[in-house]
Coordinates of C-alpha atoms and ligand atoms in Angstrom, one line a residue:
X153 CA 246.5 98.6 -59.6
X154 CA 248.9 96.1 -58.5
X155 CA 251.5 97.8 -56.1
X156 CA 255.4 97.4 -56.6
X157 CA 258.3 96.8 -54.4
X158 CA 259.6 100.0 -53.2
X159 CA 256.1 101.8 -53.3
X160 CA 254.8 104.2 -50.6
X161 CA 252.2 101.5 -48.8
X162 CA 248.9 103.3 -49.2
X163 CA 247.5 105.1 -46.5
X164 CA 243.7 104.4 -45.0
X165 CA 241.7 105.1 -42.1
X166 CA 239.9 101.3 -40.9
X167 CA 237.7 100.2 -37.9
X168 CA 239.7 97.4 -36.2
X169 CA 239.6 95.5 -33.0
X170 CA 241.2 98.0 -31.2
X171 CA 239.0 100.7 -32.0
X172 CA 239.6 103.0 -35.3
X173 CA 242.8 103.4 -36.6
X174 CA 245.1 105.9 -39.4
X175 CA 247.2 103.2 -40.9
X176 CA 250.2 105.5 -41.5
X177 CA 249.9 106.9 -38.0
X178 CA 249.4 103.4 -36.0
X179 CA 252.5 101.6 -38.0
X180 CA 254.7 104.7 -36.4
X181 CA 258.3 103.7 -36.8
X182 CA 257.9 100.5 -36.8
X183 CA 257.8 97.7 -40.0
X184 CA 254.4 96.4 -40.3
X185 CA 253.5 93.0 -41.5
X186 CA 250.0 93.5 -43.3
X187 CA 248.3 90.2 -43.9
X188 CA 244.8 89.4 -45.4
X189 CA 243.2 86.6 -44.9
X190 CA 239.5 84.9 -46.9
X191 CA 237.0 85.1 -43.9
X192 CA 236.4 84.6 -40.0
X193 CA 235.4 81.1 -38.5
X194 CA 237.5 79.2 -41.5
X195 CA 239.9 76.7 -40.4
X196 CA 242.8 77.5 -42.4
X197 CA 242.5 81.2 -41.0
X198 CA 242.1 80.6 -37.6
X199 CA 245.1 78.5 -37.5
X200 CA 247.2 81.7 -39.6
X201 CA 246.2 83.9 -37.0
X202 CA 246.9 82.1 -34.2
X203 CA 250.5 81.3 -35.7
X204 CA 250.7 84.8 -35.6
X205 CA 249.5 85.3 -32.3
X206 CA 252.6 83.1 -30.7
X207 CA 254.9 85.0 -32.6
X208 CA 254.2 88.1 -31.1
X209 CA 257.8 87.9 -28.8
X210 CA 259.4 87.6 -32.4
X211 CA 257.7 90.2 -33.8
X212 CA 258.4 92.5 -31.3
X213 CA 261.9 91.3 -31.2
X214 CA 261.9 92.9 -34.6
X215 CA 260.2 95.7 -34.4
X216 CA 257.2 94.4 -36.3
X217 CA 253.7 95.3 -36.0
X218 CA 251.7 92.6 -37.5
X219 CA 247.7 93.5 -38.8
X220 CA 245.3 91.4 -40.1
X221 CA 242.5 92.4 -42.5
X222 CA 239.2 90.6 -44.0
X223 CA 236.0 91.8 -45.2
X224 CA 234.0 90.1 -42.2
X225 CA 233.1 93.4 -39.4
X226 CA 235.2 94.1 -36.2
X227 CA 231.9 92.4 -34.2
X228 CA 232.7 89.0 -36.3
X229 CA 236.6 89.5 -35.8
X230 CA 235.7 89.9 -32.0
X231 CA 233.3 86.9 -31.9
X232 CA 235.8 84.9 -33.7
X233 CA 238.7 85.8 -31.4
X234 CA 238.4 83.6 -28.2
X235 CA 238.4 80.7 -31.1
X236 CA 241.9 81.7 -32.4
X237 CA 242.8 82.3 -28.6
X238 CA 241.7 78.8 -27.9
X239 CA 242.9 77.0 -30.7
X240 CA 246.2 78.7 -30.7
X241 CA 246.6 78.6 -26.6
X242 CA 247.8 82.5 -27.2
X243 CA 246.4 85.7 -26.9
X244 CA 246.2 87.5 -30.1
X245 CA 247.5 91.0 -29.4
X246 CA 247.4 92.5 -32.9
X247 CA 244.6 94.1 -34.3
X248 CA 242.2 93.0 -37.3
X249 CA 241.3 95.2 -39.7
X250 CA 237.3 95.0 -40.6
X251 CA 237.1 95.9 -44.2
X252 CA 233.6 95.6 -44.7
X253 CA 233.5 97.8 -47.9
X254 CA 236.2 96.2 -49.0
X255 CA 238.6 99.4 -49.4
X256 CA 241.8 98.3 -47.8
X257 CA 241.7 94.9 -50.1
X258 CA 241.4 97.0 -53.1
X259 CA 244.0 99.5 -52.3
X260 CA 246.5 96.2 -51.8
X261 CA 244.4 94.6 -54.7
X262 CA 244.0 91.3 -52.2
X263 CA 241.1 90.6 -54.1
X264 CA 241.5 88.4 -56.8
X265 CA 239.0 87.1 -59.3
X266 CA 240.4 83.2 -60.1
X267 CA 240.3 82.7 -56.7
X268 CA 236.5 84.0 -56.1
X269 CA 235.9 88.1 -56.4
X270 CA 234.1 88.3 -52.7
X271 CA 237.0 87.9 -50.1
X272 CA 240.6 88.4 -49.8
X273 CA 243.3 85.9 -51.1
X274 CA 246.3 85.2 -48.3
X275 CA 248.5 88.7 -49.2
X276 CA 251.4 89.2 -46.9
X277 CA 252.9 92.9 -47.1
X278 CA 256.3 93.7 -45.5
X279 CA 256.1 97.7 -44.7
X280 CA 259.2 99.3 -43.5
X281 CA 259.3 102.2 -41.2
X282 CA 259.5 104.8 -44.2
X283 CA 255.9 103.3 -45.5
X284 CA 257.5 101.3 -48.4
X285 CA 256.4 98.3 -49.3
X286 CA 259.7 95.6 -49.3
X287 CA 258.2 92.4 -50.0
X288 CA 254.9 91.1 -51.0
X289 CA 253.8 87.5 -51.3
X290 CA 250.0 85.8 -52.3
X291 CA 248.8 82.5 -51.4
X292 CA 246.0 81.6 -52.4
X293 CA 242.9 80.6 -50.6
X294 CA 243.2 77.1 -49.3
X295 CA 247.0 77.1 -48.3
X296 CA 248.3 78.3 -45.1
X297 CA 251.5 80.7 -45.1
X298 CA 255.0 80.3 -43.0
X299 CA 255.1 83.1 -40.8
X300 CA 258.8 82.0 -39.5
X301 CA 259.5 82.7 -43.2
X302 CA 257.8 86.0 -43.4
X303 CA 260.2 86.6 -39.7
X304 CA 263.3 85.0 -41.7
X305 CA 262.5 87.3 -44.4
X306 CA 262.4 90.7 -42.0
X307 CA 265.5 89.6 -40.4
X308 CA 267.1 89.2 -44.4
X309 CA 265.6 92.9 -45.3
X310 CA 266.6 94.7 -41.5
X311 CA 270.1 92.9 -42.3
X312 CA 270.6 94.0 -46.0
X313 CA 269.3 97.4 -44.5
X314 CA 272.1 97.8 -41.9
X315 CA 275.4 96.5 -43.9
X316 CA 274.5 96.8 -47.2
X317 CA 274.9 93.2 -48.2
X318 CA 272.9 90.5 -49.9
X319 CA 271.2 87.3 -48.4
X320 CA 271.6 83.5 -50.0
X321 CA 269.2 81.2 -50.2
X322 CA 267.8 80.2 -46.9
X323 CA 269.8 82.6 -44.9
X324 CA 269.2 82.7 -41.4
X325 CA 270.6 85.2 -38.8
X326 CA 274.2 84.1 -37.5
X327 CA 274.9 82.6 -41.6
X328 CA 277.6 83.9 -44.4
X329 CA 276.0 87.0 -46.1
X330 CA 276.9 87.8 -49.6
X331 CA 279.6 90.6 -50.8
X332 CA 278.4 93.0 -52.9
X333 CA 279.5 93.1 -56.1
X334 CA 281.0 96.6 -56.2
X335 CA 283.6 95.7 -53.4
X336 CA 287.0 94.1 -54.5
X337 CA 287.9 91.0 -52.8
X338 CA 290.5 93.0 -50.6
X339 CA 288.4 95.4 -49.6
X340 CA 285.9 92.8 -48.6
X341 CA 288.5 91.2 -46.2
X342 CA 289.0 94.9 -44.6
X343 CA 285.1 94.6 -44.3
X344 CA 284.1 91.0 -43.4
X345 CA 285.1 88.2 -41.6
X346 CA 285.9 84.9 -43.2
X347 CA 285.8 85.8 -47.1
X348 CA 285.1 83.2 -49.1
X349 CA 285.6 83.4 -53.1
X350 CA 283.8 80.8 -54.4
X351 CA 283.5 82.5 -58.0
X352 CA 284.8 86.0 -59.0
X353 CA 281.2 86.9 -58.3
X354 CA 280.0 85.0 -55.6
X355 CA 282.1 85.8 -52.2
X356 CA 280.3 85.1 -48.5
X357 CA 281.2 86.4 -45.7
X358 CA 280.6 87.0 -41.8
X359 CA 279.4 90.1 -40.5
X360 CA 281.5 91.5 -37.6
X361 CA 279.6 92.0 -34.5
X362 CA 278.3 95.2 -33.8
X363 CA 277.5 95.7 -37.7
Ligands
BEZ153 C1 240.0 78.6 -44.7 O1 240.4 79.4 -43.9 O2 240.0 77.4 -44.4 C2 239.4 79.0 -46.0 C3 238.7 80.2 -46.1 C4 238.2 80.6 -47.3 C5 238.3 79.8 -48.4 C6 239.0 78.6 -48.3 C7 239.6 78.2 -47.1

């Protein structure tokens, strides 16, 4: 069953390139980004992986645990490593799920039949630290996905998180958030910096540091 915004990420128990894991126990308190990807030794997913792999500073920045997972075994994953490593000039220092029977892409229903019923499509989860599942996203098999929007996209969630706003299109820390709908125009000024009423339901606004 396909899971839904706001459900309890499901737990699982994996072997991984760093040894066994308990999904639930390993993410902690941090947000997890869960990603899937076709098969090891592909080109588009060794250049995914080492994307992620650079990132790493802006994932911890975050707070953000990324994992990968495919149906190849953890020997594969580790084989196919030193490639990623090489390709990416990084060190990848997240672990990779080896999902050989194919439970954890069931559980996140990764697998999907138009795109060929043996591997994993591209799935990107967002997990926050309460194990809920905030955004999901699918690509399928032969394009590569943004990882500075799937960053861009943690910082939007952390933000609407902390001050109880909304994000416009393309927002990027630093920009105008939007003002919820439920606060009167005054009471947004008390709030926020540089109010701006474009229509009666439309306002953006600053943040005020330390918020
Ligand atoms: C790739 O990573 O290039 C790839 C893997 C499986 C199917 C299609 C493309």
């Amino acid at each position: 069953m396909a899971l839904h915004l706001g459900d309890t990420a499901p737990d699982f128990t994996a072997d991984t390139t760093a040894g066994p894991i308990s999904f639930h126990e390993w993410a902690g308190d941090s947000w997890v980004v869960l990603f899937s990807h076709p098969a090891d030794f592909t080109p588009v997913c060794t250049t995914e992986l080492s994307r992620v792999a650079q990132l790493q500073s802006e994932w911890d920045a975050r707070g953000v645990k990324p994992i990968a997972v495919s149906v190849d075994s953890a020997e594969d994953h580790a084989s196919w490593r030193p490639q990623i490593e090489a390709f990416g000039q990084t060190t990848v220092g997240f672990p990779i799920i080896a999902d050989q029977d194919k439970a954890v892409a069931e559980l996140y229903d990764m697998i999907h039949p138009g795109e060929g019923d043996t591997s994993s499509v591209r799935s990107v989860f967002v997990i926050d630290p309460a194990k809920k599942v905030r955004l999901s996203i699918t690509y399928p098999k032969s394009v590569g996905r943004n990882f500075e929007e799937i960053l861009r996209a943690v910082d939007a969630l952390q933000t609407t998180d902390r001050a109880s706003v909304s994000t416009p299109v393309d927002w990027r820390v630093g920009e105008k958030i939007i003002v919820p709908p439920t606060l009167s125009t005054e009471d947004a000024r008390e709030r926020f910096d540089d109010v701006e009423e474009h229509f009666p339901y439309l306002r953006t606004a600053n943040i005020r540091a330390g918020v």
